[in-house]
Amino acid sequence: MAVKEAARTGRAGAERTDAAAGGGAGAGGGAGSTLAAGRAAQALELKRGEFDLAVHLGLISADAPVGGGRPRVRREEVDRLQAMAGFPESLRDRVRTAGTAEGAALLGISSVRFTGLARIGCVSPVAFYLNRYRAVVWLYLVDELEGFGAREPELLAGKSPVGMRTMLEGGVDRRACNWRSRRIDRLLSRTEDPWARAAVQASALDAVQLAEVVDDPYERAYLARIRPEPVFGRPGSVSGRETMGQLMLAEDPDEILWRRVNLAMELDRARERRSAPRPGGEPGSTPVPVPAPAREAVDRLPGRTVASAAPGPGLLARIGLGRRRSRDH
C-alpha cells in the first residue's frame, strides 16, 4: 500500500510540474494546455526516439518554446492522434525504422546489396545512432523501404546495374548527404522566419565556411544562438558529440557550395526583415539595404530550388564562386 501511495504521489507531483511548465495549464487540462515532450510521448505510447522522429517528420505538431528548449505538444494534438483509427499502432507504423540488416531482410536481399543501394541514394536514411564503437548506424523508414521494393523490383534481384557498380567502385556514399538534406528540408518547412531559416542553412557549414559567407560577427553569433539542435541521438561522451557534430557538416564540394548559396540568399532576406541583435539590444527593426539582384550562382546549379529572394551582386564573392570562375576563364 505504501508503495502504491508513493507512486500516486510521484505522478501527481509530475503532473503539477508539467502544468507549471505549460503556463498554468495542467497536462490533462482543457483547450490551450500543453504537455512536455516526455509526457506527450507517454500519452501517445511512443518511445522517445519514435516521438522525436514523429515531430521531425511533421506527424506530430509541436510548439518550440520561446528561447529554445524541448518542444511542447498541445493537448488538442494529443487528443487528435489518440482518436486516429488503429491508435497507437497506426502512429507507430509511420515511424517504424530498420537498420541495414533488418532493411535487407525486409527487401529480401543481402546486407551488402542493401548498403550499396543506400550508398548511391536509392534509399535514404531518416535517422541514425552511434553504437558502442561510435560508428554511425543509419536507420530507414520501413514504409519507404517497402515502397522502394514495390517500385524498383529489378534492383533487388539479379546482377547489379553497370551504373550502380561504377558508382560504388568510385567510392560514392550519399547516405550522410541525403540525411542532412532531409533534415534541413524538414526544418525549413517548419519556419518562415528568415533568420531561423538562415540558421538552418548555416548549421551545415563549419566555422571557416560560415565566416566566409557571413562576415558580420554579430550575425554569426545570432545564427549560432538560434540554430536548431541535433534531433537524434544524445551521446554523453566528448568523442560521441564530436562524431555527431562532424556528421552535421556538409563534406562534398557541391554540397558545401549549395549550402553557401542558400545561406547567402536567406541572409539577404533576413537583413531585409530586420538586423541581427547587437550587444545590449534586441534585433533592430530597421531593414539593412540589400543590393540589386544577381543570380549567376543559381545558374551554375541546374535542377535546384532555392530561396525565393534574390541575392545581391556580392553573392559570388561571398561564396567564393567569383574567384573560381575567374580561374576557370
mmCIF file of C-alpha atoms in Angstrom:
data_model
loop_
_atom_site.group_PDB
_atom_site.id
_atom_site.type_symbol
_atom_site.label_atom_id
_atom_site.label_comp_id
_atom_site.label_asym_id
_atom_site.label_seq_id
_atom_site.Cartn_x
_atom_site.Cartn_y
_atom_site.Cartn_z
ATOM 1 C CA MET A 1 0.000 0.000 0.000
ATOM 2 C CA ALA A 2 2.821 2.382 0.889
ATOM 3 C CA VAL A 3 4.487 1.713 -2.491
ATOM 4 C CA LYS A 4 1.246 2.410 -4.399
ATOM 5 C CA GLU A 5 0.660 5.612 -2.433
ATOM 6 C CA ALA A 6 4.214 6.791 -3.203
ATOM 7 C CA ALA A 7 3.674 6.085 -6.901
ATOM 8 C CA ARG A 8 0.430 8.069 -6.901
ATOM 9 C CA THR A 9 2.168 10.941 -5.099
ATOM 10 C CA GLY A 10 5.016 10.916 -7.638
ATOM 11 C CA ARG A 11 2.604 11.003 -10.591
ATOM 12 C CA ALA A 12 0.663 13.863 -9.036
ATOM 13 C CA GLY A 13 3.871 15.809 -8.487
ATOM 14 C CA ALA A 14 4.896 15.250 -12.107
ATOM 15 C CA GLU A 15 1.522 16.494 -13.305
ATOM 16 C CA ARG A 16 1.818 19.642 -11.178
ATOM 17 C CA THR A 17 5.334 20.279 -12.511
ATOM 18 C CA ASP A 18 4.188 19.791 -16.095
ATOM 19 C CA ALA A 19 1.238 22.101 -15.558
ATOM 20 C CA ALA A 20 3.508 24.835 -14.240
ATOM 21 C CA ALA A 21 5.857 24.479 -17.207
ATOM 22 C CA GLY A 22 2.894 24.719 -19.566
ATOM 23 C CA GLY A 23 1.992 28.202 -18.413
ATOM 24 C CA GLY A 24 -0.505 27.195 -15.748
ATOM 25 C CA ALA A 25 -2.404 24.617 -17.806
ATOM 26 C CA GLY A 26 -2.393 21.070 -16.493
ATOM 27 C CA ALA A 27 -1.261 18.121 -18.576
ATOM 28 C CA GLY A 28 -4.792 16.871 -18.646
ATOM 29 C CA GLY A 29 -6.400 20.312 -18.817
ATOM 30 C CA GLY A 30 -8.659 21.823 -21.406
ATOM 31 C CA ALA A 31 -8.016 23.765 -24.587
ATOM 32 C CA GLY A 32 -4.675 25.556 -24.655
ATOM 33 C CA SER A 33 -2.863 23.218 -22.255
ATOM 34 C CA THR A 34 0.411 21.631 -23.346
ATOM 35 C CA LEU A 35 2.487 18.599 -22.469
ATOM 36 C CA ALA A 36 6.253 18.344 -22.220
ATOM 37 C CA ALA A 37 7.911 16.069 -24.755
ATOM 38 C CA GLY A 38 8.297 13.174 -22.323
ATOM 39 C CA ARG A 39 4.681 13.304 -21.165
ATOM 40 C CA ALA A 40 3.408 13.642 -24.728
ATOM 41 C CA ALA A 41 5.435 10.608 -25.816
ATOM 42 C CA GLN A 42 3.993 8.635 -22.910
ATOM 43 C CA ALA A 43 0.437 9.699 -23.756
ATOM 44 C CA LEU A 44 0.963 8.673 -27.386
ATOM 45 C CA GLU A 45 2.606 5.373 -26.344
ATOM 46 C CA LEU A 46 5.790 6.175 -28.245
ATOM 47 C CA LYS A 47 9.400 5.713 -27.252
ATOM 48 C CA ARG A 48 11.341 8.961 -27.048
ATOM 49 C CA GLY A 49 13.200 8.200 -30.282
ATOM 50 C CA GLU A 50 9.901 7.469 -32.045
ATOM 51 C CA PHE A 51 8.410 10.684 -30.670
ATOM 52 C CA ASP A 52 11.382 12.781 -31.825
ATOM 53 C CA LEU A 53 11.163 11.254 -35.292
ATOM 54 C CA ALA A 54 7.396 11.830 -35.487
ATOM 55 C CA VAL A 55 7.871 15.506 -34.602
ATOM 56 C CA HIS A 56 10.706 15.794 -37.120
ATOM 57 C CA LEU A 57 8.574 14.265 -39.878
ATOM 58 C CA GLY A 58 5.659 16.547 -39.084
ATOM 59 C CA LEU A 59 3.406 13.728 -37.898
ATOM 60 C CA ILE A 60 3.072 15.441 -34.510
ATOM 61 C CA SER A 61 2.607 19.189 -34.359
ATOM 62 C CA ALA A 62 4.802 20.632 -31.603
ATOM 63 C CA ASP A 63 5.497 24.163 -30.389
ATOM 64 C CA ALA A 64 9.079 25.288 -29.846
ATOM 65 C CA PRO A 65 9.324 27.290 -26.600
ATOM 66 C CA VAL A 66 10.474 30.898 -26.856
ATOM 67 C CA GLY A 67 14.188 30.985 -26.076
ATOM 68 C CA GLY A 68 14.790 27.364 -27.060
ATOM 69 C CA GLY A 69 14.333 24.072 -25.276
ATOM 70 C CA ARG A 70 12.416 20.881 -25.893
ATOM 71 C CA PRO A 71 9.156 21.193 -27.886
ATOM 72 C CA ARG A 72 5.786 21.026 -26.188
ATOM 73 C CA VAL A 73 2.651 19.426 -27.605
ATOM 74 C CA ARG A 74 -0.832 20.855 -27.262
ATOM 75 C CA ARG A 75 -3.439 18.744 -25.534
ATOM 76 C CA GLU A 76 -5.664 19.039 -28.616
ATOM 77 C CA GLU A 77 -2.929 17.497 -30.779
ATOM 78 C CA VAL A 78 -2.577 14.546 -28.417
ATOM 79 C CA ASP A 79 -6.344 14.062 -28.447
ATOM 80 C CA ARG A 80 -6.380 14.175 -32.251
ATOM 81 C CA LEU A 81 -3.712 11.500 -32.553
ATOM 82 C CA GLN A 82 -5.321 9.296 -29.904
ATOM 83 C CA ALA A 83 -8.585 9.445 -31.874
ATOM 84 C CA MET A 84 -6.956 8.134 -35.068
ATOM 85 C CA ALA A 85 -8.094 4.741 -36.309
ATOM 86 C CA GLY A 86 -5.796 1.989 -35.115
ATOM 87 C CA PHE A 87 -4.054 4.108 -32.470
ATOM 88 C CA PRO A 88 -1.347 3.589 -31.248
ATOM 89 C CA GLU A 89 -0.132 1.070 -33.865
ATOM 90 C CA SER A 90 -1.161 3.305 -36.772
ATOM 91 C CA LEU A 91 1.158 6.033 -35.459
ATOM 92 C CA ARG A 92 3.986 3.657 -34.566
ATOM 93 C CA ASP A 93 3.927 2.130 -38.044
ATOM 94 C CA ARG A 94 4.611 5.526 -39.602
ATOM 95 C CA VAL A 95 7.804 5.996 -37.581
ATOM 96 C CA ARG A 96 8.995 2.385 -37.625
ATOM 97 C CA THR A 97 12.631 2.232 -38.751
ATOM 98 C CA ALA A 98 15.032 -0.502 -39.772
ATOM 99 C CA GLY A 99 18.804 -0.752 -39.829
ATOM 100 C CA THR A 100 20.827 -2.343 -42.602
ATOM 101 C CA ALA A 101 20.295 -5.976 -41.612
ATOM 102 C CA GLU A 102 16.576 -5.584 -40.920
ATOM 103 C CA GLY A 103 16.077 -3.491 -44.048
ATOM 104 C CA ALA A 104 17.864 -6.068 -46.190
ATOM 105 C CA ALA A 105 15.700 -8.839 -44.744
ATOM 106 C CA LEU A 106 12.583 -6.777 -45.406
ATOM 107 C CA LEU A 107 13.535 -6.410 -49.091
ATOM 108 C CA GLY A 108 14.794 -9.991 -49.405
ATOM 109 C CA ILE A 109 18.349 -9.001 -50.380
ATOM 110 C CA SER A 110 21.797 -9.268 -48.820
ATOM 111 C CA SER A 111 23.130 -6.630 -46.441
ATOM 112 C CA VAL A 112 25.891 -5.866 -48.948
ATOM 113 C CA ARG A 113 23.387 -5.110 -51.682
ATOM 114 C CA PHE A 114 21.244 -3.036 -49.347
ATOM 115 C CA THR A 115 24.278 -0.989 -48.320
ATOM 116 C CA GLY A 116 25.128 -0.434 -51.984
ATOM 117 C CA LEU A 117 21.620 0.812 -52.743
ATOM 118 C CA ALA A 118 21.816 3.175 -49.786
ATOM 119 C CA ARG A 119 25.258 4.465 -50.746
ATOM 120 C CA ILE A 120 24.130 5.514 -54.234
ATOM 121 C CA GLY A 121 20.959 7.109 -52.867
ATOM 122 C CA CYS A 122 18.244 4.646 -53.862
ATOM 123 C CA VAL A 123 17.117 4.615 -50.228
ATOM 124 C CA SER A 124 17.887 7.469 -47.859
ATOM 125 C CA PRO A 125 18.310 7.300 -44.078
ATOM 126 C CA VAL A 126 15.947 9.252 -41.897
ATOM 127 C CA ALA A 127 17.809 8.903 -38.599
ATOM 128 C CA PHE A 128 20.923 7.397 -37.042
ATOM 129 C CA TYR A 129 22.557 6.472 -33.777
ATOM 130 C CA LEU A 130 26.097 5.764 -32.615
ATOM 131 C CA ASN A 131 26.878 2.242 -31.494
ATOM 132 C CA ARG A 132 29.270 1.420 -28.681
ATOM 133 C CA TYR A 133 32.195 1.749 -31.086
ATOM 134 C CA ARG A 134 30.991 5.262 -32.009
ATOM 135 C CA ALA A 135 30.217 4.093 -35.533
ATOM 136 C CA VAL A 136 27.216 5.617 -37.276
ATOM 137 C CA VAL A 137 24.287 3.221 -37.673
ATOM 138 C CA TRP A 138 21.829 4.512 -40.267
ATOM 139 C CA LEU A 139 18.088 3.963 -39.892
ATOM 140 C CA TYR A 140 15.493 3.906 -42.690
ATOM 141 C CA LEU A 141 11.723 4.275 -42.600
ATOM 142 C CA VAL A 142 10.096 0.876 -43.122
ATOM 143 C CA ASP A 143 7.291 2.497 -45.140
ATOM 144 C CA GLU A 144 9.830 3.956 -47.566
ATOM 145 C CA LEU A 145 11.717 0.669 -47.925
ATOM 146 C CA GLU A 146 8.518 -1.177 -48.741
ATOM 147 C CA GLY A 147 7.593 1.488 -51.275
ATOM 148 C CA PHE A 148 11.027 1.258 -52.912
ATOM 149 C CA GLY A 149 10.796 -2.527 -53.143
ATOM 150 C CA ALA A 150 7.425 -2.255 -54.869
ATOM 151 C CA ARG A 151 8.624 0.408 -57.326
ATOM 152 C CA GLU A 152 12.067 -0.979 -58.204
ATOM 153 C CA PRO A 153 11.945 -4.798 -58.057
ATOM 154 C CA GLU A 154 14.597 -5.067 -60.775
ATOM 155 C CA LEU A 155 17.193 -3.545 -58.424
ATOM 156 C CA LEU A 156 16.568 -6.244 -55.837
ATOM 157 C CA ALA A 157 17.358 -9.312 -57.948
ATOM 158 C CA GLY A 158 19.953 -10.345 -60.464
ATOM 159 C CA LYS A 159 23.193 -8.608 -61.286
ATOM 160 C CA SER A 160 23.623 -5.029 -60.164
ATOM 161 C CA PRO A 161 23.334 -2.467 -62.996
ATOM 162 C CA VAL A 162 26.611 -1.263 -64.503
ATOM 163 C CA GLY A 163 25.981 2.302 -63.378
ATOM 164 C CA MET A 164 25.482 1.189 -59.802
ATOM 165 C CA ARG A 165 28.693 -0.858 -59.814
ATOM 166 C CA THR A 166 30.635 2.043 -61.331
ATOM 167 C CA MET A 167 29.425 4.456 -58.658
ATOM 168 C CA LEU A 168 30.250 2.062 -55.841
ATOM 169 C CA GLU A 169 33.702 1.331 -57.247
ATOM 170 C CA GLY A 170 34.264 5.086 -57.357
ATOM 171 C CA GLY A 171 33.581 5.328 -53.625
ATOM 172 C CA VAL A 172 30.202 7.079 -53.814
ATOM 173 C CA ASP A 173 28.414 7.266 -50.469
ATOM 174 C CA ARG A 174 25.441 9.639 -50.306
ATOM 175 C CA ARG A 175 23.967 8.461 -47.030
ATOM 176 C CA ALA A 176 25.201 11.311 -44.853
ATOM 177 C CA CYS A 177 24.494 13.937 -47.521
ATOM 178 C CA ASN A 178 20.965 12.627 -48.075
ATOM 179 C CA TRP A 179 20.304 12.548 -44.337
ATOM 180 C CA ARG A 180 21.476 16.153 -43.975
ATOM 181 C CA SER A 181 19.346 17.228 -46.923
ATOM 182 C CA ARG A 182 16.233 15.593 -45.471
ATOM 183 C CA ARG A 183 16.862 17.127 -42.077
ATOM 184 C CA ILE A 184 17.396 20.629 -43.464
ATOM 185 C CA ASP A 185 14.326 20.417 -45.709
ATOM 186 C CA ARG A 186 12.140 19.370 -42.771
ATOM 187 C CA LEU A 187 13.487 22.142 -40.544
ATOM 188 C CA LEU A 188 12.930 24.741 -43.258
ATOM 189 C CA SER A 189 9.341 23.562 -43.708
ATOM 190 C CA ARG A 190 8.631 24.379 -40.055
ATOM 191 C CA THR A 191 9.552 28.061 -40.084
ATOM 192 C CA GLU A 192 9.091 31.155 -42.229
ATOM 193 C CA ASP A 193 11.334 33.377 -40.133
ATOM 194 C CA PRO A 194 14.272 34.323 -42.396
ATOM 195 C CA TRP A 195 16.848 34.372 -39.607
ATOM 196 C CA ALA A 196 15.749 30.938 -38.403
ATOM 197 C CA ARG A 197 15.940 29.654 -41.981
ATOM 198 C CA ALA A 198 19.414 31.139 -42.367
ATOM 199 C CA ALA A 199 20.449 29.400 -39.136
ATOM 200 C CA VAL A 200 19.253 26.067 -40.532
ATOM 201 C CA GLN A 201 21.411 26.535 -43.637
ATOM 202 C CA ALA A 202 24.353 27.701 -41.505
ATOM 203 C CA SER A 203 24.194 24.555 -39.371
ATOM 204 C CA ALA A 204 25.660 22.550 -42.269
ATOM 205 C CA LEU A 205 28.786 24.720 -42.588
ATOM 206 C CA ASP A 206 31.918 24.687 -40.451
ATOM 207 C CA ALA A 207 33.284 27.834 -38.805
ATOM 208 C CA VAL A 208 35.582 28.729 -41.691
ATOM 209 C CA GLN A 209 32.904 28.296 -44.358
ATOM 210 C CA LEU A 210 30.414 30.240 -42.250
ATOM 211 C CA ALA A 211 32.785 33.163 -41.709
ATOM 212 C CA GLU A 212 33.416 33.417 -45.451
ATOM 213 C CA VAL A 213 29.678 33.811 -46.136
ATOM 214 C CA VAL A 214 28.689 35.781 -43.008
ATOM 215 C CA ASP A 215 31.403 38.344 -42.324
ATOM 216 C CA ASP A 216 29.496 40.136 -39.536
ATOM 217 C CA PRO A 217 30.458 38.556 -36.160
ATOM 218 C CA TYR A 218 27.183 39.667 -34.557
ATOM 219 C CA GLU A 219 25.218 37.925 -37.281
ATOM 220 C CA ARG A 220 27.294 34.754 -36.848
ATOM 221 C CA ALA A 221 26.699 34.847 -33.089
ATOM 222 C CA TYR A 222 22.958 35.252 -33.635
ATOM 223 C CA LEU A 223 22.844 32.355 -36.118
ATOM 224 C CA ALA A 224 24.756 30.183 -33.649
ATOM 225 C CA ARG A 225 22.300 31.060 -30.876
ATOM 226 C CA ILE A 226 19.159 30.190 -32.825
ATOM 227 C CA ARG A 227 20.446 27.255 -34.871
ATOM 228 C CA PRO A 228 18.472 24.012 -34.456
ATOM 229 C CA GLU A 229 19.758 21.423 -32.048
ATOM 230 C CA PRO A 230 20.523 17.871 -33.240
ATOM 231 C CA VAL A 231 17.329 15.844 -33.250
ATOM 232 C CA PHE A 232 18.601 12.300 -32.991
ATOM 233 C CA GLY A 233 20.955 10.760 -30.522
ATOM 234 C CA ARG A 234 22.380 12.349 -27.384
ATOM 235 C CA PRO A 235 25.813 10.809 -26.766
ATOM 236 C CA GLY A 236 27.323 11.528 -23.392
ATOM 237 C CA SER A 237 30.991 11.251 -24.367
ATOM 238 C CA VAL A 238 33.019 14.061 -25.880
ATOM 239 C CA SER A 239 34.108 11.825 -28.752
ATOM 240 C CA GLY A 240 30.484 10.924 -29.438
ATOM 241 C CA ARG A 241 29.476 14.565 -29.598
ATOM 242 C CA GLU A 242 32.383 15.279 -31.930
ATOM 243 C CA THR A 243 31.339 12.442 -34.236
ATOM 244 C CA MET A 244 27.765 13.712 -34.379
ATOM 245 C CA GLY A 245 28.966 17.272 -34.866
ATOM 246 C CA GLN A 246 31.005 16.241 -37.897
ATOM 247 C CA LEU A 247 28.035 14.382 -39.328
ATOM 248 C CA MET A 248 26.022 17.611 -39.347
ATOM 249 C CA LEU A 249 28.522 19.349 -41.648
ATOM 250 C CA ALA A 250 28.495 19.278 -45.442
ATOM 251 C CA GLU A 251 31.527 17.483 -46.883
ATOM 252 C CA ASP A 252 31.200 17.191 -50.646
ATOM 253 C CA PRO A 253 32.293 20.361 -52.525
ATOM 254 C CA ASP A 254 28.978 20.547 -54.401
ATOM 255 C CA GLU A 255 27.017 20.181 -51.169
ATOM 256 C CA ILE A 256 29.125 22.867 -49.474
ATOM 257 C CA LEU A 257 28.608 25.237 -52.407
ATOM 258 C CA TRP A 258 24.871 24.609 -52.373
ATOM 259 C CA ARG A 259 24.582 25.378 -48.652
ATOM 260 C CA ARG A 260 26.669 28.523 -49.046
ATOM 261 C CA VAL A 261 24.452 29.764 -51.881
ATOM 262 C CA ASN A 262 21.270 29.146 -49.906
ATOM 263 C CA LEU A 263 22.707 30.673 -46.738
ATOM 264 C CA ALA A 264 23.692 33.836 -48.610
ATOM 265 C CA MET A 265 20.211 34.133 -50.094
ATOM 266 C CA GLU A 266 18.423 33.519 -46.792
ATOM 267 C CA LEU A 267 20.761 36.012 -45.145
ATOM 268 C CA ASP A 268 19.780 38.697 -47.648
ATOM 269 C CA ARG A 269 16.109 38.061 -46.919
ATOM 270 C CA ALA A 270 16.760 38.198 -43.155
ATOM 271 C CA ARG A 271 18.595 41.512 -43.410
ATOM 272 C CA GLU A 272 15.666 42.970 -45.315
ATOM 273 C CA ARG A 273 13.328 41.963 -42.499
ATOM 274 C CA ARG A 274 15.432 43.095 -39.514
ATOM 275 C CA SER A 275 19.025 43.368 -38.397
ATOM 276 C CA ALA A 276 20.716 40.885 -36.087
ATOM 277 C CA PRO A 277 20.825 41.906 -32.417
ATOM 278 C CA ARG A 278 23.797 43.861 -31.126
ATOM 279 C CA PRO A 279 25.133 43.762 -27.551
ATOM 280 C CA GLY A 280 22.612 45.260 -25.155
ATOM 281 C CA GLY A 281 19.674 45.240 -27.544
ATOM 282 C CA GLU A 282 17.130 43.179 -29.403
ATOM 283 C CA PRO A 283 17.118 42.656 -33.173
ATOM 284 C CA GLY A 284 16.729 46.022 -34.886
ATOM 285 C CA SER A 285 13.612 46.909 -36.804
ATOM 286 C CA THR A 286 15.409 48.944 -39.480
ATOM 287 C CA PRO A 287 15.981 46.852 -42.618
ATOM 288 C CA VAL A 288 19.532 46.540 -43.896
ATOM 289 C CA PRO A 289 19.788 47.725 -47.536
ATOM 290 C CA VAL A 290 20.234 44.849 -49.984
ATOM 291 C CA PRO A 291 21.875 45.426 -53.392
ATOM 292 C CA ALA A 292 20.182 44.694 -56.706
ATOM 293 C CA PRO A 293 19.551 41.041 -57.674
ATOM 294 C CA ALA A 294 22.126 38.749 -59.265
ATOM 295 C CA ARG A 295 21.515 35.045 -59.875
ATOM 296 C CA GLU A 296 24.709 33.793 -61.544
ATOM 297 C CA ALA A 297 25.390 31.324 -58.732
ATOM 298 C CA VAL A 298 21.965 29.745 -59.121
ATOM 299 C CA ASP A 299 22.512 29.312 -62.865
ATOM 300 C CA ARG A 300 25.551 27.171 -62.113
ATOM 301 C CA LEU A 301 23.417 24.715 -60.138
ATOM 302 C CA PRO A 302 20.815 23.277 -62.551
ATOM 303 C CA GLY A 303 17.800 21.468 -61.195
ATOM 304 C CA ARG A 304 17.914 23.185 -57.822
ATOM 305 C CA THR A 305 15.125 25.027 -55.999
ATOM 306 C CA VAL A 306 16.379 27.855 -53.824
ATOM 307 C CA ALA A 307 15.011 30.576 -51.596
ATOM 308 C CA SER A 308 12.623 32.908 -53.367
ATOM 309 C CA ALA A 309 14.527 36.091 -52.515
ATOM 310 C CA ALA A 310 17.195 37.163 -54.965
ATOM 311 C CA PRO A 311 20.744 37.639 -53.694
ATOM 312 C CA GLY A 312 22.803 40.761 -54.105
ATOM 313 C CA PRO A 313 25.713 41.024 -56.529
ATOM 314 C CA GLY A 314 28.123 40.316 -53.666
ATOM 315 C CA LEU A 315 26.891 36.728 -53.512
ATOM 316 C CA LEU A 316 29.548 35.325 -55.844
ATOM 317 C CA ALA A 317 32.371 36.751 -53.792
ATOM 318 C CA ARG A 318 30.726 35.690 -50.516
ATOM 319 C CA ILE A 319 30.528 32.039 -51.552
ATOM 320 C CA GLY A 320 33.896 32.052 -53.295
ATOM 321 C CA LEU A 321 32.390 31.336 -56.706
ATOM 322 C CA GLY A 322 33.569 34.536 -58.360
ATOM 323 C CA ARG A 323 37.195 33.630 -57.795
ATOM 324 C CA ARG A 324 36.581 30.112 -59.107
ATOM 325 C CA ARG A 325 35.001 31.460 -62.296
ATOM 326 C CA SER A 326 37.987 33.744 -62.872
ATOM 327 C CA ARG A 327 40.369 30.830 -62.579
ATOM 328 C CA ASP A 328 38.229 28.791 -64.987
ATOM 329 C CA HIS A 329 38.395 31.524 -67.582
#
